Short mmCIF file of C-alpha atoms in Angstrom, two decimals:
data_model
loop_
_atom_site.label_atom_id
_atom_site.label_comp_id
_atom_site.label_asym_id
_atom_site.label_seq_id
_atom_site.Cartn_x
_atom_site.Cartn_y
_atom_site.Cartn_z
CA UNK A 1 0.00 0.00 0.00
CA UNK A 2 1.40 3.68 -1.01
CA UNK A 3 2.49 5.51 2.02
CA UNK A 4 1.24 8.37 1.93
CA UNK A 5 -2.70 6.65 1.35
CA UNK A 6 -1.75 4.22 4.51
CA UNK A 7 -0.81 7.68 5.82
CA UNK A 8 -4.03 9.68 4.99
CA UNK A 9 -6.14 6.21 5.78
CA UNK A 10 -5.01 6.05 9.34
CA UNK A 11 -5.47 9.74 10.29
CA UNK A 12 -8.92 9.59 9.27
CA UNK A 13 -9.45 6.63 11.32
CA UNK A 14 -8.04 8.06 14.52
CA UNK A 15 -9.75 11.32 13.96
CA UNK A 16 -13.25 9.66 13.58
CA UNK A 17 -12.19 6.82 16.47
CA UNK A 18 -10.40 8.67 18.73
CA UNK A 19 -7.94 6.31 19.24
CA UNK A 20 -4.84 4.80 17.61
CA UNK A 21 -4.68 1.33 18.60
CA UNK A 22 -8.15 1.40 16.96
CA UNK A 23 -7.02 2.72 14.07
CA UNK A 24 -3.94 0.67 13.97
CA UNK A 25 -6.17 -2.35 14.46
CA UNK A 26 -8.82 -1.55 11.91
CA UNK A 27 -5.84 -0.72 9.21
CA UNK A 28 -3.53 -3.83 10.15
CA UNK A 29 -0.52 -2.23 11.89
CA UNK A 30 0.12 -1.83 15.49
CA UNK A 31 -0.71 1.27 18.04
CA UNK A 32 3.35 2.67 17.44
CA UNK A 33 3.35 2.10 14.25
CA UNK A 34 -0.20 3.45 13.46
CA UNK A 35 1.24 6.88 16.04
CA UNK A 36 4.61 6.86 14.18
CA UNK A 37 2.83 6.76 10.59
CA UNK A 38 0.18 9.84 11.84
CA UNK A 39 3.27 11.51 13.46
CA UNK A 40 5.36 11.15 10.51
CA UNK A 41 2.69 13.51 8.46
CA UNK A 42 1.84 16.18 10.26
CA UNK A 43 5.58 16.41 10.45
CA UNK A 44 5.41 16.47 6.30
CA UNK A 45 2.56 18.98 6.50
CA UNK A 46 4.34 21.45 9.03
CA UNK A 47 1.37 21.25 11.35
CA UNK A 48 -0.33 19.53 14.37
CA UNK A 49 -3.51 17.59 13.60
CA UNK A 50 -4.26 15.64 16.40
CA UNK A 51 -3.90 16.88 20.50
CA UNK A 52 -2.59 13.52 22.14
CA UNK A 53 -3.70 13.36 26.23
CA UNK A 54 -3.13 10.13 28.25
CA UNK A 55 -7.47 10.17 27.79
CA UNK A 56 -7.92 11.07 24.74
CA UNK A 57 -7.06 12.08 21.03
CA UNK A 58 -8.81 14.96 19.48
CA UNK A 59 -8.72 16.74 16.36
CA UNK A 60 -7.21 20.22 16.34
CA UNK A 61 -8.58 22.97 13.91
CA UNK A 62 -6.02 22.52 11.00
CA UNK A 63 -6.74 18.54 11.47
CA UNK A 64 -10.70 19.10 11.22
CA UNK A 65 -9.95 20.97 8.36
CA UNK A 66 -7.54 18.50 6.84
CA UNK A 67 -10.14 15.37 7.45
CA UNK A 68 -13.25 17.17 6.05
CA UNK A 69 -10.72 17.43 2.50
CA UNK A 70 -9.26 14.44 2.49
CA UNK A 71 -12.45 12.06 2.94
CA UNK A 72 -13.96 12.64 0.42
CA UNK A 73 -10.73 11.75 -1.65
CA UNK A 74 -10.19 8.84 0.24
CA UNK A 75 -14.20 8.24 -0.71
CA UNK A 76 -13.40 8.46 -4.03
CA UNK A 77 -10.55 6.57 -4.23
CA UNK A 78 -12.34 3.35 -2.70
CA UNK A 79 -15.17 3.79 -5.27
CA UNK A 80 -12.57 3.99 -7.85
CA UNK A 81 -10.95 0.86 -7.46
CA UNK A 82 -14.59 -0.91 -6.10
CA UNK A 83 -15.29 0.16 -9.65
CA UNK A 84 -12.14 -0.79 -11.67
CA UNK A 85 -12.44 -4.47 -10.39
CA UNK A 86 -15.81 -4.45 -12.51
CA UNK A 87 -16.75 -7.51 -10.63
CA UNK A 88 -18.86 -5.97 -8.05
CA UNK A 89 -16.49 -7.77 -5.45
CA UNK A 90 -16.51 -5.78 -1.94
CA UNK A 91 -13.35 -5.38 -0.02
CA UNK A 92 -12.19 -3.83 3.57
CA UNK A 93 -13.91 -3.51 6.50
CA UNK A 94 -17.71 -2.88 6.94
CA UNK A 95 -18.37 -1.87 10.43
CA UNK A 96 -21.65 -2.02 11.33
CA UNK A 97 -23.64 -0.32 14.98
CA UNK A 98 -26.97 -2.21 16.10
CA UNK A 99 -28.89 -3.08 19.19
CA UNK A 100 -28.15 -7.04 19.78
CA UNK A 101 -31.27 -8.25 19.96
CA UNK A 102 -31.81 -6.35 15.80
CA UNK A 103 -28.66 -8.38 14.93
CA UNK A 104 -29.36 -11.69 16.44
CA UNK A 105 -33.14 -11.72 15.11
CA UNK A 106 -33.21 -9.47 12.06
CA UNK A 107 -29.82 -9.13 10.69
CA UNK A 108 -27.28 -12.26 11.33
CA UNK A 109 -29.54 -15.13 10.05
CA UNK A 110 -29.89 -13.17 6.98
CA UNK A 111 -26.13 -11.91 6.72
CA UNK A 112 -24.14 -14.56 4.84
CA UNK A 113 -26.69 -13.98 1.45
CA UNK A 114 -24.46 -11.02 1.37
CA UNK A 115 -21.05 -11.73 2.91
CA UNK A 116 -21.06 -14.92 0.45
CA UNK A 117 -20.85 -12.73 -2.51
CA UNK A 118 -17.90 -10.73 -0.84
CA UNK A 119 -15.49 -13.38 0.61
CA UNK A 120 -12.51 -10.67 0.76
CA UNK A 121 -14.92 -8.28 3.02
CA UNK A 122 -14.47 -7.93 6.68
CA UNK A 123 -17.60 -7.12 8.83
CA UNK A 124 -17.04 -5.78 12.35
CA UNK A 125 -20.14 -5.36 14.60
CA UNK A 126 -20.90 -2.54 17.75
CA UNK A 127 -23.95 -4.29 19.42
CA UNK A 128 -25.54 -1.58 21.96
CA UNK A 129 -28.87 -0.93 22.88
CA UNK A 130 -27.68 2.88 23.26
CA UNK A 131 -27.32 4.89 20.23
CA UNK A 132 -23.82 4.89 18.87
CA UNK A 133 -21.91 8.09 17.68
CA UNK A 134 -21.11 7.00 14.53
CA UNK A 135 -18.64 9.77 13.56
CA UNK A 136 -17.04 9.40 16.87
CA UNK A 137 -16.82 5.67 16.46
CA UNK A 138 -16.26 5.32 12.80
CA UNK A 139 -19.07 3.67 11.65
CA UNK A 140 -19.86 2.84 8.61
CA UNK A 141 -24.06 1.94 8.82
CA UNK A 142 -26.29 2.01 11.55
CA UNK A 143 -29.81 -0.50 12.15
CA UNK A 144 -31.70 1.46 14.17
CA UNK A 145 -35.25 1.57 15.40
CA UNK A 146 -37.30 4.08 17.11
CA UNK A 147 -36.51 7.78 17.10
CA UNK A 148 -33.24 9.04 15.35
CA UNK A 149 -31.08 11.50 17.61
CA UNK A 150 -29.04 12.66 14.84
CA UNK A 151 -31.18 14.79 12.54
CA UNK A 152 -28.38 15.21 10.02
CA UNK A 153 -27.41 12.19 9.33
CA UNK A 154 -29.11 10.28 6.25
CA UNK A 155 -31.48 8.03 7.01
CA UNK A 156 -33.50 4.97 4.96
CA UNK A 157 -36.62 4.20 6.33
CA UNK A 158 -37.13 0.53 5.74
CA UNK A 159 -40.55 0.37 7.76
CA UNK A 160 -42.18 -0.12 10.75
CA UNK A 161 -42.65 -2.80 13.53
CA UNK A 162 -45.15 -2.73 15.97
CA UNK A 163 -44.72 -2.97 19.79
CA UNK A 164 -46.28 -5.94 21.65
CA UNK A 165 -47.22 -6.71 25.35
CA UNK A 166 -45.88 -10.49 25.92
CA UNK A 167 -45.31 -12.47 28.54
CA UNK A 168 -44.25 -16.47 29.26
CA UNK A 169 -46.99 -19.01 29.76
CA UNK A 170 -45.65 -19.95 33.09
CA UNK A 171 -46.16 -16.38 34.65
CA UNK A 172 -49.83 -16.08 33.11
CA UNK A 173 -50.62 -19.47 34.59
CA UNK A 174 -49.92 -18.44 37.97
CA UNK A 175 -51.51 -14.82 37.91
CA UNK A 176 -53.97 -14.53 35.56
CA UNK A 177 -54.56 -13.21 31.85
CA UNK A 178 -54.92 -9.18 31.36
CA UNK A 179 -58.28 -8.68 30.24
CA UNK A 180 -58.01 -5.00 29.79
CA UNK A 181 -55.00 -2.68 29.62
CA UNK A 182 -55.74 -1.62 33.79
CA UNK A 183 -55.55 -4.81 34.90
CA UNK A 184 -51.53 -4.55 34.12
CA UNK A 185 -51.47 -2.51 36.85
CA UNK A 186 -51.73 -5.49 39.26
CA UNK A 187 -49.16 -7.27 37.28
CA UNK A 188 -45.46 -7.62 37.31
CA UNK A 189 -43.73 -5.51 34.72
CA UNK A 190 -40.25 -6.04 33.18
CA UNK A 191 -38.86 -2.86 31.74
CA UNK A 192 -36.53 -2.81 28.65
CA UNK A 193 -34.58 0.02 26.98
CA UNK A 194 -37.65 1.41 25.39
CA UNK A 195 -39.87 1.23 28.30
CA UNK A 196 -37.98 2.88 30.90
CA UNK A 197 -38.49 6.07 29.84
CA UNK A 198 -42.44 5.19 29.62
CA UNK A 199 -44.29 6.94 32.81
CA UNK A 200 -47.88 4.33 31.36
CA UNK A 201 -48.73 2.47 28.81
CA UNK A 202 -51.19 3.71 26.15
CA UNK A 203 -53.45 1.35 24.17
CA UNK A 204 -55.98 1.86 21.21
CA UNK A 205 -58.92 -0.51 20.30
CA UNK A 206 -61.29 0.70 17.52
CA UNK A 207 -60.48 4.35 18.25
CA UNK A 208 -60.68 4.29 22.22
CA UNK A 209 -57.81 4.79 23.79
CA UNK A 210 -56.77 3.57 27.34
CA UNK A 211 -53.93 3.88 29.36
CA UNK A 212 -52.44 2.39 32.71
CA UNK A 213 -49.45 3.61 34.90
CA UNK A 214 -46.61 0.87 35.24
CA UNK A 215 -43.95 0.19 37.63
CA UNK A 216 -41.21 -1.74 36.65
CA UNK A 217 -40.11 -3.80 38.86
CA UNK A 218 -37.08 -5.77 36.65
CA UNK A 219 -35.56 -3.03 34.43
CA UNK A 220 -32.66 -4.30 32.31
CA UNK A 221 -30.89 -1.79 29.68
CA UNK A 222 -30.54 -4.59 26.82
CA UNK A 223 -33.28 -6.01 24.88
CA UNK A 224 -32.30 -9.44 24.84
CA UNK A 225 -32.16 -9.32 28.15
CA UNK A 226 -35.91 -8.19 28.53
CA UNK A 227 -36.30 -10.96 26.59
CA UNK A 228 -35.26 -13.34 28.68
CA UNK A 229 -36.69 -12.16 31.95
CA UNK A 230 -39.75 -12.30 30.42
CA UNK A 231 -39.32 -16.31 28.79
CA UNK A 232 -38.36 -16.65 32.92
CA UNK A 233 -41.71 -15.76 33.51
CA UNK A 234 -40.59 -13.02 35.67
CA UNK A 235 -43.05 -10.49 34.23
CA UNK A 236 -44.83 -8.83 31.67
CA UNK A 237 -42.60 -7.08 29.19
CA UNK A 238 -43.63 -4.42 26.01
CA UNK A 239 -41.46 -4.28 23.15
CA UNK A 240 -41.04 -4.03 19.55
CA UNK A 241 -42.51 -7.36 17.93
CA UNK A 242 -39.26 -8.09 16.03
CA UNK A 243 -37.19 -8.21 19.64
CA UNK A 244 -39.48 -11.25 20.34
CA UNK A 245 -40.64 -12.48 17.61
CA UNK A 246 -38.50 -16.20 17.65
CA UNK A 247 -39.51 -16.17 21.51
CA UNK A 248 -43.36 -15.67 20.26
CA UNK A 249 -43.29 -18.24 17.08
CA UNK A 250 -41.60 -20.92 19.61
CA UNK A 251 -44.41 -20.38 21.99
CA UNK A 252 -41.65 -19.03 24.82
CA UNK A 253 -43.83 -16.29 24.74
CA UNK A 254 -47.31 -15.19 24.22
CA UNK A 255 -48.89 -11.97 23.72
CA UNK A 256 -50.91 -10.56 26.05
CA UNK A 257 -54.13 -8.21 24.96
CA UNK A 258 -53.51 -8.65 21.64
CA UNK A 259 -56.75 -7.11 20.41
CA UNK A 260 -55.43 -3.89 21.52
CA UNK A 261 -52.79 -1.80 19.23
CA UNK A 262 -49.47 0.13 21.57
CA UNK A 263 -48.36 1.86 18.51
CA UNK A 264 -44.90 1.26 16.24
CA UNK A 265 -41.95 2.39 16.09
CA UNK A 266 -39.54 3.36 12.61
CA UNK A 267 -36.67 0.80 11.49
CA UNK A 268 -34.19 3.14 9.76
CA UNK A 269 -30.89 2.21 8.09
CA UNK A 270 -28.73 5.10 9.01
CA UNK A 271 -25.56 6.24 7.14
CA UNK A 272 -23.16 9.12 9.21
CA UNK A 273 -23.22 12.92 8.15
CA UNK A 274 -20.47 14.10 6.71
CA UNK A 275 -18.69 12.30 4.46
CA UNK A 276 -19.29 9.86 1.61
CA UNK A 277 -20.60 6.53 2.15
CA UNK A 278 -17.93 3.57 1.07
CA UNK A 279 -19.03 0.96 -1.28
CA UNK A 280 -19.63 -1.95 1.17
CA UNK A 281 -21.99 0.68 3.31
CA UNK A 282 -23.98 1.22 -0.14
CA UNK A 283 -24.55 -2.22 -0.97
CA UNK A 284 -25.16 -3.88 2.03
CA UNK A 285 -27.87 -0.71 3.04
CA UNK A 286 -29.65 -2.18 -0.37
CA UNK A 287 -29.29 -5.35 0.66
CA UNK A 288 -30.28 -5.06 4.05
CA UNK A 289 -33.08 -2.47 3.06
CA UNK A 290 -34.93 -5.61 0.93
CA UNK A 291 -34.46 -8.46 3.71
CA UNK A 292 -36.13 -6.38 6.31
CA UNK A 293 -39.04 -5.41 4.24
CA UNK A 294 -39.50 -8.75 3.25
CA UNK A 295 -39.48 -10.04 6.62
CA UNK A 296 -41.81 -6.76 7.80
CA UNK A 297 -44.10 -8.41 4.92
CA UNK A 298 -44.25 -11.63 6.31
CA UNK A 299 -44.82 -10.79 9.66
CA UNK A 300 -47.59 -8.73 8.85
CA UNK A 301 -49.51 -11.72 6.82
CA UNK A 302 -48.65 -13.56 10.16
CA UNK A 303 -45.93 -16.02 8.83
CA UNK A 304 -43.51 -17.91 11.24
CA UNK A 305 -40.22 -16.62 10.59
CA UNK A 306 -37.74 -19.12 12.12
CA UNK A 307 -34.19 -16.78 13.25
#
């Protein structure tokens, strides 16, 4: 690889990451050599771009300056050779932010259809049920659902999923089944990322609306692990349909008031502001983008979807 690319490559990943030994990892070298290569050019240059601290490593003014010029050259030059191989082949690193209960359900059984076609591509995975800076922490794509934070940042809506009160068989055995949203309020409630922030529950039914104050008395930050607490039978839990949905078409869980609607929420594929998507990030947000409606399809005609 040409120096000075290697050079340009690795200062734009420890600008966005903030670190070198992620840089140096994400480019192949080690953390000295991936400092000595950055340090190397700003000597050539005649000018500081990054502020090293024993915390952290931030851009200075000349080096915000010099990224926001040279990405979209180093943009270009990726689409220029993706295109010159005229095969359509995908190569690098693809790093991709989710929550893990998206990636286990939606996106992982349905990931090698794409990876297959792109043996020489490298796909790295941030699972959090927080939202990810993806500037900060170089990502490429985001799966997201709910409410974006980021109103700059381009966004594909792929659809919507709907939320769902379920809970195990085990736990309704021993204390009853819900007739009416209130009677939750007598109930054990598990809440998940989305429903901490909830103060009550609203449900519709045929254009009446109803809604009950909750308590939580199991909150967990991390879908899946909602997910489990409620296949325990520790609770009543209310989350988005696709969170549960292998729990649900195993019978693990059921849901509970199911006549009555709690509203959806939007799946988005997200790409960062600011500089060009890269190849990989193009093709597998197509990609990706057709799966999920598909499945969104199927769910909505009421199909099993096994993974």
């Amino acid at each position: 690889m040409n120096d000075r690319f290697l050079s340009l490559q690795l200062f734009a990943r420890v600008a966005r990451s903030g670190s070198f030994s992620i840089a140096g990892r994400e480019m192949g070298v080690s953390q000295p050599t991936a400092s000595r290569i950055v340090a190397a050019l700003e000597k050539r240059i005649g000018v500081a771009l990054l502020v090293r601290t024993t915390r952290a490593v931030t851009l200075t003014e000349a080096g915000s300056d010099y990224l926001s010029r040279i990405e979209p050259i180093l943009a270009a030059l990726d689409e220029a050779d993706h295109a010159a191989r005229g095969t359509g082949e995908l190569r690098g690193l693809l790093r991709i932010a989710t929550s893990s209960a998206f990636a286990v359900r939606a996106v992982l059984p349905r990931l090698a259809r794409f990876t297959d076609r792109h043996p020489e591509l490298r796909v790295e995975f941030t699972l959090n049920d927080d939202r990810q800076d993806l500037v900060g922490e170089s990502v490429d794509l985001a799966l997201r659902v709910g409410v974006l934070n980021d109103s700059t940042a381009v966004a594909i809506k792929i659809g919507t999923v709907r939320r769902v009160v379920v809970a195990a068989p085990a736990y309704l055995g021993r204390t009853g089944v819900p007739k009416v949203p209130t009677d939750l309020a007598e109930h054990t409630i598990i809440l998940g990322p989305a429903g901490r922030v909830m103060a009550g529950w609203t449900f519709r039914r045929k254009g009446k609306a109803s809604s009950v104050r909750v308590r939580g008395r199991f909150i967990l930050n991390g879908s899946d692990a909602a997910a489990a607490a409620a296949v325990a039978g520790l609770g009543i839990l209310s989350t988005g349909e696709l969170s549960v949905m292998n729990e649900l078409d195993a019978g693990r869980l059921v849901r509970v008031l199911p006549d009555w609607e709690m509203g959806s929420a939007d799946i988005n594929i997200v790409l960062p502001a600011g500089r060009a998507a890269k190849p990989s990030a193009r093709a597998f947000a197509d990609f990706m983008s057709a799966e999920l409606r598909e499945l969104l399809a199927a769910k909505s005609r009421g199909e099993r979807i096994s993974g």
